[in-house]
Amino acid sequence: MSKLSDISDRYRIAPGSRVRLTRWDPGDKWVTDGDKAQGVHRREQLAERLDELQDLLYAQKKHRILLILQGMDTSGKDSTIRRVFHTIDPLGVRVANFRAPSTEEQARDYLWRVHRKVPANGEIVIFNRSHYEDVLVPRARGHQSRREQQRRLGHIADFERMLSDEGTTIIKCYLHISIEEQRQRLQDRLDDPTKHWKFDYSDIREREYWDAYIKAYQDAMTVTSLPHAPWYVIPANHKWVRDLIVTTILVDTLTRLRMHYPPAPEGLDQVKLD
Amino acid sequence: MSKLSDISDRYRIAPGSRVRLTRWDPGDKWVTDGDKAQGVHRREQLAERLDELQDLLYAQKKHRILLILQGMDTSGKDSTIRRVFHTIDPLGVRVANFRAPSTEEQARDYLWRVHRKVPANGEIVIFNRSHYEDVLVPRARGHQSRREQQRRLGHIADFERMLSDEGTTIIKCYLHISIEEQRQRLQDRLDDPTKHWKFDYSDIREREYWDAYIKAYQDAMTVTSLPHAPWYVIPANHKWVRDLIVTTILVDTLTRLRMHYPPAPEGLDQVKLD
C-alpha cells in the first residue's frame, strides 16, 4: 500500500498545468492494484484515523476545513458524503447543499450564498456542489462567454486565497465518471422503483451537454488548482475506489496540520471532586 | 453652485495617488463658499432628488448600492446616516452596524460578516464601519504588521472588485475631522447629560492612537481607492458641509446609473377595473 502523500500527489492537479480529463482514467484502481477487499479494509482503517483527526480539529478550534465536491449527475456526490462521513461525529461536520439559487440568492453576487456557509474554527464543511456551478452551468449551456467565465474564475481564486490566508484549508474533489458509467447509473434509477425519486427528466437533457461540461470543468480546474486550494480528480466509476481516495486525501491533509489538543487549564491535575 | 460631478471629483481620492490627510482640510467649506444657509437649502433640494432616485432603484431592481462610512470616533457616522437618509423610504435602505465581532464572527474570516450584509438588487445598504476596521484597529494598535495589513488590503480590493463586477456600486466615505474638533465633541458629550450615553472612557484612550490611525487610514485608502470603489475624503468639521457633500456624491453616483422604471406589463393600458 502506497503512502498517503503518494496517493494525494497522484490525483492532485499540479498548479499551472492544463487539465485534460481524457488523460485521467475514471475506472482507475491503482490504489490497491484492483483489490477491492483490500481497498474496503484500508478505508475502514482510515475512517478511524479520520475520526480521531476530526476530534482534534474540534478540540483545538484553530483550523477550518472546506471540502468541495463537484461532478456530473450520478457521479456520486451524495453517496461519497454518506460513506466517507458516516462514522464521523456530526457535531463537527456540516453539509451545505447548493441547488438552483433562490430569489433571495439571485439578488446578490454568486459568492454570497457560499460565503455564508464556510466553516468556522474547528469545523469540517462539505460543499455538495458549490460556487463552481456558476462557471460550469452557464458556460456549458452557452450563456456565459469565455471572458465572463475567466473573470469569475478570477473572483473564485481571490475568494479561496482569502479563505486560505485567514485559516481555512480547502480541498476540492472532482468525481470523475465516464459517460458510459453515467448511462448505466441512470438506467439503474429507471429500473429500480426505490430509486425513481432520484430520477429527473432534466438529467437526460443534461447528457447532451456532456462535452461542454467537460470543457467547462477543464477550464475551471486549470485556473483554480492552486497550492492553497488544490483540485483532485477522483476516479469514480468504482465507488470503493472513490471513497478510499477521498478518505485518504482527507486524512493526509488533516495530518499535515500537525494539530494537538489544547493544554489543560492550569492546576487541572490538582482538582479533586467531592 | 458647482456641478454635482465637480464636487464628487474634488473629494475623490484619485486611484494610485498616495494619500496624505494633512493635505485635506477638515474645515473646508468650498462647496458653497462658506454660506451655510445656501448649503442647507441645497441639501434639501438634493434630498428630494435622492428620494426620486431611490424609488427608481427600488423599482428597477437592477443595481445594488453600498455606501461605506468610516471615520474617527465622533466624526459623525451615525448623524450622517440620520440626516442624509431621514427623508428616504426605509423600505429600500438598510443600515449594517459593525461593532466588535461576536464569537460566531470571530470563528470565520473577517469578510464573512460583511459579505452577509451586502445589498440585494434595488437596495441601498450603509455600512456603519466595515471590513476596513480589520486593517485599521489592529494596525494602529500595533498588532498587525505592515505586510499583514497589505495582504488584507489585497483581499479587500479583490472582494470589492467582485462585488462591482457582479453589479454593486460602491461608495466609500472617510469623514475627516481634526483632532481639535474631536476634543470639542468629546467635551460636549461630557458637559451634556443627554449625551452621556454616548460617552465611553475608551474614546479617550483611543485618542492616544490618533496618529497611528491616520497612518493606517492613509495606507488603506491609498491601496483601495479604485475606479470601481472610490474613497472620498469628506470634510466633516462642519456637519452641514459633510451632509451636503455626502448627499451630492450619492445623487451624482445614482444619476450616472441612468436608471429607468421597468416597462409596464403588456396590455396594462387596456385594463379597466369594474
Coordinates of C-alpha atoms in Angstrom, one line a residue:
Chain A
M1 CA 0.0 0.0 0.0
S2 CA 1.4 3.4 -1.0
K3 CA 2.0 6.2 1.4
L4 CA -0.9 8.6 2.0
S5 CA 1.0 11.5 0.5
D6 CA 1.8 9.5 -2.7
I7 CA -1.9 8.9 -3.2
S8 CA -2.8 12.5 -2.7
D9 CA 0.0 13.6 -5.1
R10 CA -1.1 11.2 -7.8
Y11 CA -4.6 12.6 -8.0
R12 CA -3.8 16.3 -7.4
I13 CA -3.8 18.6 -10.4
A14 CA -0.5 20.3 -10.5
P15 CA -0.8 24.1 -10.3
G16 CA -0.4 25.7 -13.7
S17 CA -0.9 22.5 -15.7
R18 CA -3.5 22.4 -18.4
V19 CA -6.2 19.9 -17.4
R20 CA -7.2 17.2 -20.0
L21 CA -9.7 14.9 -18.4
T22 CA -9.2 12.2 -21.2
R23 CA -5.8 11.7 -19.6
W24 CA -7.4 10.6 -16.3
D25 CA -8.9 7.1 -16.2
P26 CA -12.4 7.1 -14.4
G27 CA -12.0 3.4 -13.9
D28 CA -8.6 3.6 -12.3
K29 CA -8.0 1.1 -9.5
W30 CA -4.2 1.8 -9.0
V31 CA -4.6 2.4 -5.3
T32 CA -4.8 -1.3 -4.3
D33 CA -3.9 -2.8 -7.7
G34 CA -7.6 -3.5 -8.2
D35 CA -8.1 -5.5 -5.0
K36 CA -11.5 -4.3 -3.7
A37 CA -11.4 -6.2 -0.4
Q38 CA -8.1 -4.7 0.4
G39 CA -9.5 -1.2 -0.5
V40 CA -12.5 -1.6 1.7
H41 CA -10.4 -2.7 4.6
R42 CA -8.0 0.1 4.1
R43 CA -10.8 2.6 4.1
E44 CA -12.2 1.3 7.3
Q45 CA -8.8 1.8 8.9
L46 CA -8.5 5.3 7.6
A47 CA -12.1 6.1 8.7
E48 CA -10.9 5.5 12.3
R49 CA -8.0 7.8 11.8
L50 CA -10.3 10.5 10.3
D51 CA -12.5 10.3 13.3
E52 CA -9.5 10.9 15.6
L53 CA -8.3 13.8 13.5
Q54 CA -11.8 15.4 13.5
D55 CA -11.9 15.2 17.3
L56 CA -8.6 17.0 17.4
L57 CA -9.8 19.6 15.0
Y58 CA -12.9 20.2 17.0
A59 CA -11.0 20.4 20.3
Q60 CA -8.3 22.7 19.0
K61 CA -10.7 25.1 17.2
K62 CA -7.9 26.6 15.2
H63 CA -8.4 25.2 11.7
R64 CA -11.3 25.2 9.3
I65 CA -11.8 22.5 6.7
L66 CA -13.7 23.1 3.5
L67 CA -14.3 20.1 1.2
I68 CA -15.8 20.9 -2.2
L69 CA -17.4 18.1 -4.1
Q70 CA -18.2 18.6 -7.8
G71 CA -19.0 16.1 -10.5
M72 CA -21.6 15.3 -13.2
D73 CA -25.0 14.0 -12.3
T74 CA -24.8 10.4 -10.8
S75 CA -21.0 10.9 -10.1
G76 CA -21.8 10.1 -6.5
K77 CA -21.5 13.3 -4.5
D78 CA -24.3 12.4 -2.1
S79 CA -23.1 8.8 -1.6
T80 CA -19.5 10.0 -1.1
I81 CA -20.7 12.2 1.7
R82 CA -22.7 9.4 3.3
R83 CA -20.0 6.8 3.1
V84 CA -16.9 8.9 4.0
F85 CA -18.5 10.8 6.9
H86 CA -21.0 8.3 8.4
T87 CA -18.5 7.4 11.1
I88 CA -17.6 11.0 11.9
D89 CA -19.1 13.0 14.8
P90 CA -21.9 15.0 13.2
L91 CA -21.3 17.8 15.8
G92 CA -18.3 19.0 13.9
V93 CA -19.3 18.3 10.3
R94 CA -21.8 20.2 8.3
V95 CA -23.0 19.7 4.7
A96 CA -24.0 22.7 2.6
N97 CA -26.1 21.7 -0.5
F98 CA -26.2 24.2 -3.3
R99 CA -29.1 23.7 -5.7
A100 CA -30.7 26.3 -8.0
P101 CA -30.4 29.7 -6.3
S102 CA -33.4 31.1 -4.5
T103 CA -34.8 34.6 -5.3
E104 CA -33.0 36.0 -2.3
E105 CA -29.7 34.4 -3.5
Q106 CA -30.2 35.6 -7.1
A107 CA -30.5 39.2 -5.9
R108 CA -26.8 39.1 -4.7
D109 CA -23.5 38.1 -6.1
Y110 CA -23.0 34.4 -6.7
L111 CA -20.4 34.1 -3.8
W112 CA -22.9 35.5 -1.3
R113 CA -24.6 32.2 -0.5
V114 CA -21.4 30.2 -0.4
H115 CA -19.5 32.6 1.8
R116 CA -22.4 32.3 4.4
K117 CA -21.7 28.6 4.7
V118 CA -17.9 28.5 5.1
P119 CA -16.6 26.5 8.1
A120 CA -16.0 28.1 11.5
N121 CA -12.9 27.2 13.6
G122 CA -12.9 23.5 14.4
E123 CA -15.5 22.7 11.7
I124 CA -15.5 20.5 8.6
V125 CA -17.9 21.8 6.0
I126 CA -18.7 19.8 2.8
F127 CA -20.0 21.8 -0.1
N128 CA -22.2 19.5 -2.2
R129 CA -21.9 21.5 -5.4
S130 CA -20.5 25.0 -4.9
H131 CA -19.7 28.3 -6.5
Y132 CA -18.1 26.3 -9.3
E133 CA -21.7 25.7 -10.6
D134 CA -21.7 29.4 -11.6
V135 CA -18.8 28.9 -14.0
L136 CA -20.0 25.5 -15.2
V137 CA -23.7 25.5 -15.9
P138 CA -24.0 28.9 -17.7
R139 CA -20.7 28.2 -19.6
A140 CA -21.8 24.7 -20.7
R141 CA -25.2 26.0 -21.7
G142 CA -23.7 28.8 -23.8
H143 CA -25.0 31.7 -21.6
Q144 CA -21.5 32.7 -20.4
S145 CA -18.7 33.9 -22.7
R146 CA -15.2 32.6 -22.1
R147 CA -14.2 36.1 -20.9
E148 CA -17.1 36.1 -18.3
Q149 CA -16.1 32.7 -17.1
Q150 CA -12.4 33.7 -16.8
R151 CA -13.5 36.8 -14.8
R152 CA -15.5 34.7 -12.4
L153 CA -12.6 32.2 -12.1
G154 CA -10.5 35.2 -11.0
H155 CA -13.0 36.1 -8.3
I156 CA -13.1 32.5 -7.2
A157 CA -9.3 32.2 -7.0
D158 CA -9.2 35.5 -5.0
F159 CA -12.0 34.3 -2.7
E160 CA -10.3 31.0 -1.9
R161 CA -7.0 32.8 -1.4
M162 CA -8.6 35.0 1.2
L163 CA -10.2 32.0 3.0
S164 CA -6.8 30.2 3.0
D165 CA -4.9 33.3 4.2
E166 CA -7.4 33.6 7.1
G167 CA -7.1 29.9 8.2
T168 CA -9.3 27.7 6.0
T169 CA -7.9 24.5 4.5
I170 CA -9.5 23.9 1.1
I171 CA -9.8 20.5 -0.7
K172 CA -11.6 20.3 -4.0
C173 CA -12.6 16.9 -5.5
Y174 CA -14.0 16.3 -9.0
L175 CA -15.7 13.0 -9.0
H176 CA -14.7 11.6 -12.4
I177 CA -17.0 9.1 -14.1
S178 CA -17.3 8.1 -17.8
I179 CA -20.3 8.9 -19.9
E180 CA -21.0 5.1 -20.2
E181 CA -20.9 4.8 -16.4
Q182 CA -23.4 7.6 -16.2
R183 CA -25.7 5.9 -18.7
Q184 CA -25.6 2.8 -16.6
R185 CA -26.4 4.6 -13.4
L186 CA -29.3 6.5 -14.9
Q187 CA -30.7 3.2 -16.3
D188 CA -30.4 1.7 -12.8
R189 CA -32.5 4.5 -11.5
L190 CA -35.1 3.8 -14.2
D191 CA -35.2 0.1 -13.5
D192 CA -35.5 0.4 -9.7
P193 CA -38.7 1.8 -8.2
T194 CA -36.9 2.7 -5.0
K195 CA -34.6 5.0 -7.0
H196 CA -37.3 6.7 -9.0
W197 CA -37.3 9.6 -6.6
K198 CA -33.8 10.3 -7.7
F199 CA -34.7 10.4 -11.4
D200 CA -35.3 13.7 -13.1
Y201 CA -36.0 14.1 -16.9
S202 CA -33.6 17.0 -17.0
D203 CA -30.8 14.6 -16.2
I204 CA -31.3 13.1 -19.7
R205 CA -31.3 16.5 -21.4
E206 CA -28.1 17.4 -19.5
R207 CA -26.3 14.5 -21.1
E208 CA -26.4 16.3 -24.4
Y209 CA -24.1 18.9 -22.8
W210 CA -21.6 16.3 -21.6
D211 CA -18.7 17.5 -23.7
A212 CA -19.4 21.2 -23.0
Y213 CA -19.4 20.4 -19.2
I214 CA -16.1 18.5 -19.6
K215 CA -14.6 21.6 -21.3
A216 CA -16.0 24.0 -18.7
Y217 CA -14.6 21.8 -15.9
Q218 CA -11.2 21.6 -17.5
D219 CA -11.0 25.4 -17.9
A220 CA -12.2 25.9 -14.3
M221 CA -9.8 23.4 -12.8
T222 CA -6.8 24.7 -14.9
V223 CA -7.2 28.2 -13.4
T224 CA -8.1 27.3 -9.9
S225 CA -6.0 24.3 -8.9
L226 CA -3.6 26.3 -6.6
P227 CA -1.2 25.2 -3.8
H228 CA -3.6 26.6 -1.2
A229 CA -6.7 25.2 -2.9
P230 CA -5.9 22.1 -5.0
W231 CA -8.2 20.2 -7.2
Y232 CA -8.1 16.4 -7.1
V233 CA -9.5 14.3 -9.9
I234 CA -11.1 11.3 -8.2
P235 CA -11.6 8.1 -10.3
A236 CA -15.3 7.5 -9.5
N237 CA -16.5 4.7 -11.8
H238 CA -15.8 2.3 -8.8
K239 CA -17.4 3.6 -5.7
W240 CA -15.0 1.8 -3.3
V241 CA -12.0 3.4 -5.1
R242 CA -13.7 6.9 -5.0
D243 CA -14.4 6.6 -1.3
L244 CA -11.0 5.3 -0.4
I245 CA -9.2 8.1 -2.3
V246 CA -11.4 10.9 -0.8
T247 CA -10.8 9.5 2.7
T248 CA -7.1 9.2 2.0
I249 CA -6.8 12.8 0.9
L250 CA -8.7 14.0 3.9
V251 CA -6.6 12.0 6.3
D252 CA -3.4 13.1 4.6
T253 CA -4.4 16.8 4.6
L254 CA -5.6 16.8 8.2
T255 CA -2.4 15.0 9.4
R256 CA -0.3 17.7 7.8
L257 CA -1.9 20.3 10.0
R258 CA 0.0 18.8 13.0
M259 CA -2.8 19.5 15.4
H260 CA -2.7 18.9 19.1
Y261 CA -5.2 19.0 21.9
P262 CA -5.1 22.4 23.7
P263 CA -3.3 22.4 27.0
A264 CA -5.4 21.6 30.1
P265 CA -6.4 24.6 32.3
E266 CA -3.6 25.2 34.8
G267 CA -4.0 23.2 38.0
L268 CA -6.4 20.7 36.5
D269 CA -4.3 17.8 37.8
Q270 CA -4.9 19.1 41.4
V271 CA -8.7 19.1 41.1
K272 CA -10.4 16.6 43.3
L273 CA -14.2 16.2 43.1
D274 CA -16.0 15.6 46.4
Chain B
M1 CA -23.1 76.4 -7.2
S2 CA -20.7 73.8 -8.8
K3 CA -21.9 70.9 -10.9
L4 CA -22.5 67.7 -9.0
S5 CA -19.7 65.9 -10.8
D6 CA -17.2 68.7 -10.0
I7 CA -18.0 68.3 -6.3
S8 CA -17.6 64.5 -6.4
D9 CA -14.3 64.8 -8.3
R10 CA -12.9 67.3 -5.8
Y11 CA -13.3 65.0 -2.8
R12 CA -12.5 61.7 -4.6
I13 CA -9.1 60.1 -4.0
A14 CA -7.5 59.6 -7.4
P15 CA -6.6 55.9 -7.9
G16 CA -2.9 55.3 -7.5
S17 CA -2.3 58.5 -5.6
R18 CA -0.5 58.4 -2.2
V19 CA -3.0 59.7 0.4
R20 CA -1.8 62.4 2.8
L21 CA -4.6 63.5 5.1
T22 CA -2.8 66.7 6.1
R23 CA -3.4 68.0 2.6
W24 CA -7.2 67.7 3.1
D25 CA -8.8 70.5 5.2
P26 CA -11.3 69.1 7.6
G27 CA -12.8 72.6 8.0
D28 CA -13.3 73.0 4.2
K29 CA -16.4 75.0 3.2
W30 CA -15.6 75.4 -0.5
V31 CA -18.9 73.8 -1.7
T32 CA -20.9 77.0 -1.0
D33 CA -18.1 79.4 -0.4
G34 CA -18.9 79.1 3.3
D35 CA -22.5 80.1 3.1
K36 CA -24.3 77.7 5.5
A37 CA -27.9 78.8 4.6
Q38 CA -27.2 78.2 1.0
G39 CA -25.7 74.8 1.9
V40 CA -28.7 73.7 3.9
H41 CA -31.1 74.8 1.2
R42 CA -29.1 73.0 -1.4
R43 CA -29.1 69.8 0.6
E44 CA -32.9 69.9 0.9
Q45 CA -33.2 70.1 -2.9
L46 CA -30.8 67.2 -3.3
A47 CA -32.6 65.1 -0.7
E48 CA -35.7 65.3 -2.9
R49 CA -33.7 64.2 -5.9
L50 CA -32.2 61.3 -3.9
D51 CA -35.7 60.2 -2.9
E52 CA -36.7 60.0 -6.5
L53 CA -33.5 58.1 -7.5
Q54 CA -34.0 55.6 -4.6
D55 CA -37.6 55.0 -5.9
L56 CA -36.2 54.3 -9.4
L57 CA -33.5 52.0 -7.9
Y58 CA -36.1 50.0 -5.9
A59 CA -38.5 49.8 -8.9
Q60 CA -35.9 48.7 -11.4
K61 CA -34.2 46.1 -9.1
K62 CA -31.1 46.1 -11.2
H63 CA -28.4 47.9 -9.2
R64 CA -27.2 47.5 -5.7
I65 CA -25.7 50.4 -3.8
L66 CA -23.2 50.0 -1.0
L67 CA -22.2 53.1 1.0
I68 CA -19.3 52.6 3.4
L69 CA -18.8 55.1 6.2
Q70 CA -15.6 55.3 8.1
G71 CA -14.1 57.9 10.4
M72 CA -12.6 58.5 13.8
D73 CA -14.8 58.5 16.9
T74 CA -17.2 61.5 16.9
S75 CA -16.6 62.1 13.2
G76 CA -20.4 61.8 12.7
K77 CA -21.1 58.5 11.1
D78 CA -24.4 58.0 12.9
S79 CA -25.6 61.5 12.4
T80 CA -24.7 61.4 8.7
I81 CA -26.9 58.4 8.3
R82 CA -29.7 60.0 10.2
R83 CA -29.5 63.3 8.3
V84 CA -28.8 62.1 4.8
F85 CA -31.4 59.3 4.8
H86 CA -34.2 60.5 7.0
T87 CA -36.3 61.5 4.0
I88 CA -35.6 58.3 2.1
D89 CA -38.1 55.4 2.0
P90 CA -36.8 53.0 4.7
L91 CA -38.2 50.0 2.7
G92 CA -35.2 50.2 0.3
V93 CA -32.5 51.3 2.7
R94 CA -30.7 49.2 5.3
V95 CA -28.0 50.1 7.8
A96 CA -25.5 47.5 8.8
N97 CA -23.5 48.4 12.0
F98 CA -20.2 46.6 12.6
R99 CA -19.1 46.8 16.2
A100 CA -16.7 44.4 17.9
P101 CA -17.1 41.0 16.3
S102 CA -19.2 38.3 18.1
T103 CA -17.8 34.8 19.0
E104 CA -19.6 33.4 15.9
E105 CA -18.0 36.1 13.7
Q106 CA -14.5 35.7 15.1
A107 CA -14.6 32.0 14.2
R108 CA -14.6 32.9 10.5
D109 CA -12.7 35.1 8.1
Y110 CA -13.2 38.9 8.7
L111 CA -15.1 39.3 5.4
W112 CA -17.8 36.8 6.4
R113 CA -19.9 39.1 8.4
V114 CA -19.8 42.0 5.9
H115 CA -20.5 39.8 2.9
R116 CA -23.7 38.6 4.6
K117 CA -24.9 42.2 4.7
V118 CA -24.2 43.4 1.2
P119 CA -27.1 45.0 -0.7
A120 CA -29.6 43.0 -2.9
N121 CA -30.9 44.2 -6.2
G122 CA -32.7 47.5 -5.7
E123 CA -31.3 48.1 -2.2
I124 CA -29.1 50.8 -0.6
V125 CA -27.0 49.4 2.2
I126 CA -25.0 51.7 4.5
F127 CA -22.1 50.1 6.3
N128 CA -21.6 52.0 9.6
R129 CA -18.0 50.9 10.0
S130 CA -16.9 48.0 7.9
H131 CA -14.2 45.5 6.9
Y132 CA -11.8 48.4 7.0
E133 CA -11.8 48.2 10.8
D134 CA -9.8 44.9 10.3
V135 CA -6.9 46.8 8.7
L136 CA -7.2 49.9 10.9
V137 CA -7.7 48.9 14.6
P138 CA -5.1 46.0 14.7
R139 CA -2.7 48.1 12.6
A140 CA -3.0 51.3 14.7
R141 CA -2.7 49.3 17.9
G142 CA 0.5 47.5 16.7
H143 CA -1.0 44.0 16.4
Q144 CA -0.8 43.8 12.6
S145 CA 2.4 44.1 10.6
R146 CA 2.6 46.2 7.5
R147 CA 2.8 43.0 5.5
E148 CA -0.3 41.6 7.1
Q149 CA -2.2 44.8 6.5
Q150 CA -1.2 44.9 2.9
R151 CA -2.3 41.2 2.4
R152 CA -5.7 42.0 3.8
L153 CA -5.9 45.2 1.7
G154 CA -5.4 42.9 -1.3
H155 CA -8.3 40.7 -0.1
I156 CA -10.5 43.8 0.3
A157 CA -9.6 45.1 -3.2
D158 CA -10.4 41.6 -4.6
F159 CA -13.7 41.4 -2.7
E160 CA -14.9 44.9 -3.8
R161 CA -13.8 44.1 -7.4
M162 CA -16.0 41.0 -7.3
L163 CA -19.0 42.9 -5.9
S164 CA -18.6 45.6 -8.5
D165 CA -18.2 43.1 -11.4
E166 CA -21.5 41.4 -10.2
G167 CA -23.5 44.7 -10.1
T168 CA -22.8 46.6 -6.9
T169 CA -22.0 50.3 -6.9
I170 CA -19.6 51.1 -4.1
I171 CA -19.1 54.5 -2.5
K172 CA -16.6 54.9 0.4
C173 CA -16.6 58.0 2.6
Y174 CA -14.0 58.9 5.2
L175 CA -15.4 61.5 7.5
H176 CA -12.5 63.8 8.1
I177 CA -12.3 65.7 11.4
S178 CA -9.4 67.4 13.1
I179 CA -8.1 66.2 16.5
E180 CA -9.2 69.5 18.0
E181 CA -12.7 69.1 16.7
Q182 CA -12.8 65.6 18.3
R183 CA -11.7 67.1 21.6
Q184 CA -14.5 69.6 21.4
R185 CA -17.1 67.0 20.6
L186 CA -16.0 64.7 23.4
Q187 CA -16.1 67.6 25.8
D188 CA -19.6 68.4 24.6
R189 CA -20.6 64.8 25.5
L190 CA -19.1 65.2 29.0
D191 CA -20.9 68.5 29.5
D192 CA -24.4 67.4 28.4
P193 CA -26.2 64.8 30.5
T194 CA -28.4 63.8 27.5
K195 CA -25.2 62.9 25.7
H196 CA -23.6 60.9 28.5
W197 CA -24.9 57.6 27.0
K198 CA -22.6 58.2 24.0
F199 CA -19.6 58.7 26.2
D200 CA -17.1 55.8 26.6
Y201 CA -13.9 56.0 28.5
S202 CA -12.2 54.0 25.8
D203 CA -12.7 57.0 23.4
I204 CA -10.2 58.9 25.5
R205 CA -7.6 56.1 25.3
E206 CA -8.2 55.8 21.6
R207 CA -7.1 59.5 21.2
E208 CA -3.6 58.4 22.1
Y209 CA -3.5 56.4 18.9
W210 CA -4.7 59.3 16.6
D211 CA -1.6 59.5 14.5
A212 CA -1.4 55.7 14.2
Y213 CA -5.0 55.6 13.0
I214 CA -4.3 58.4 10.5
K215 CA -1.4 56.5 9.1
A216 CA -3.4 53.2 8.9
Y217 CA -6.2 55.1 7.1
Q218 CA -3.8 56.6 4.6
D219 CA -2.3 53.3 3.8
A220 CA -5.7 51.6 3.4
M221 CA -7.1 54.4 1.2
T222 CA -4.0 54.5 -1.0
V223 CA -4.4 50.9 -1.9
T224 CA -8.2 50.6 -2.1
S225 CA -9.3 53.8 -3.8
L226 CA -10.1 52.3 -7.2
P227 CA -12.3 53.4 -10.1
H228 CA -15.0 50.9 -9.2
A229 CA -14.8 51.6 -5.5
P230 CA -13.5 55.1 -4.8
W231 CA -12.8 56.7 -1.5
Y232 CA -14.0 60.2 -0.8
V233 CA -12.4 62.4 1.9
I234 CA -15.4 64.3 3.4
P235 CA -14.6 67.5 5.3
A236 CA -16.5 66.8 8.5
N237 CA -15.7 69.5 11.0
H238 CA -18.9 71.3 9.8
K239 CA -21.8 69.0 9.8
W240 CA -23.8 70.9 7.2
V241 CA -20.8 70.6 4.8
R242 CA -20.4 66.9 5.5
D243 CA -24.1 66.2 4.9
L244 CA -24.2 68.2 1.8
I245 CA -21.2 66.6 0.2
V246 CA -22.3 63.0 1.1
T247 CA -25.7 63.7 -0.4
T248 CA -24.2 65.3 -3.5
I249 CA -21.9 62.2 -4.1
L250 CA -24.9 59.9 -3.7
V251 CA -27.1 61.9 -6.1
D252 CA -24.2 62.2 -8.6
T253 CA -23.4 58.4 -8.5
L254 CA -27.0 57.3 -8.7
T255 CA -27.7 59.7 -11.6
R256 CA -24.9 58.1 -13.6
L257 CA -26.6 54.7 -13.5
R258 CA -29.2 56.1 -16.0
M259 CA -31.9 54.1 -14.3
H260 CA -35.5 54.0 -15.7
Y261 CA -38.7 52.5 -14.5
P262 CA -39.2 49.0 -15.9
P263 CA -41.8 48.8 -18.7
A264 CA -45.4 48.2 -17.8
P265 CA -46.8 44.7 -18.3
E266 CA -48.1 44.5 -21.8
G267 CA -51.8 45.5 -22.2
L268 CA -51.8 47.4 -19.0
D269 CA -53.3 50.4 -20.7
Q270 CA -56.3 48.3 -21.7
V271 CA -57.1 47.2 -18.2
K272 CA -60.4 48.5 -16.8
L273 CA -61.4 47.7 -13.3
D274 CA -65.1 47.0 -12.6

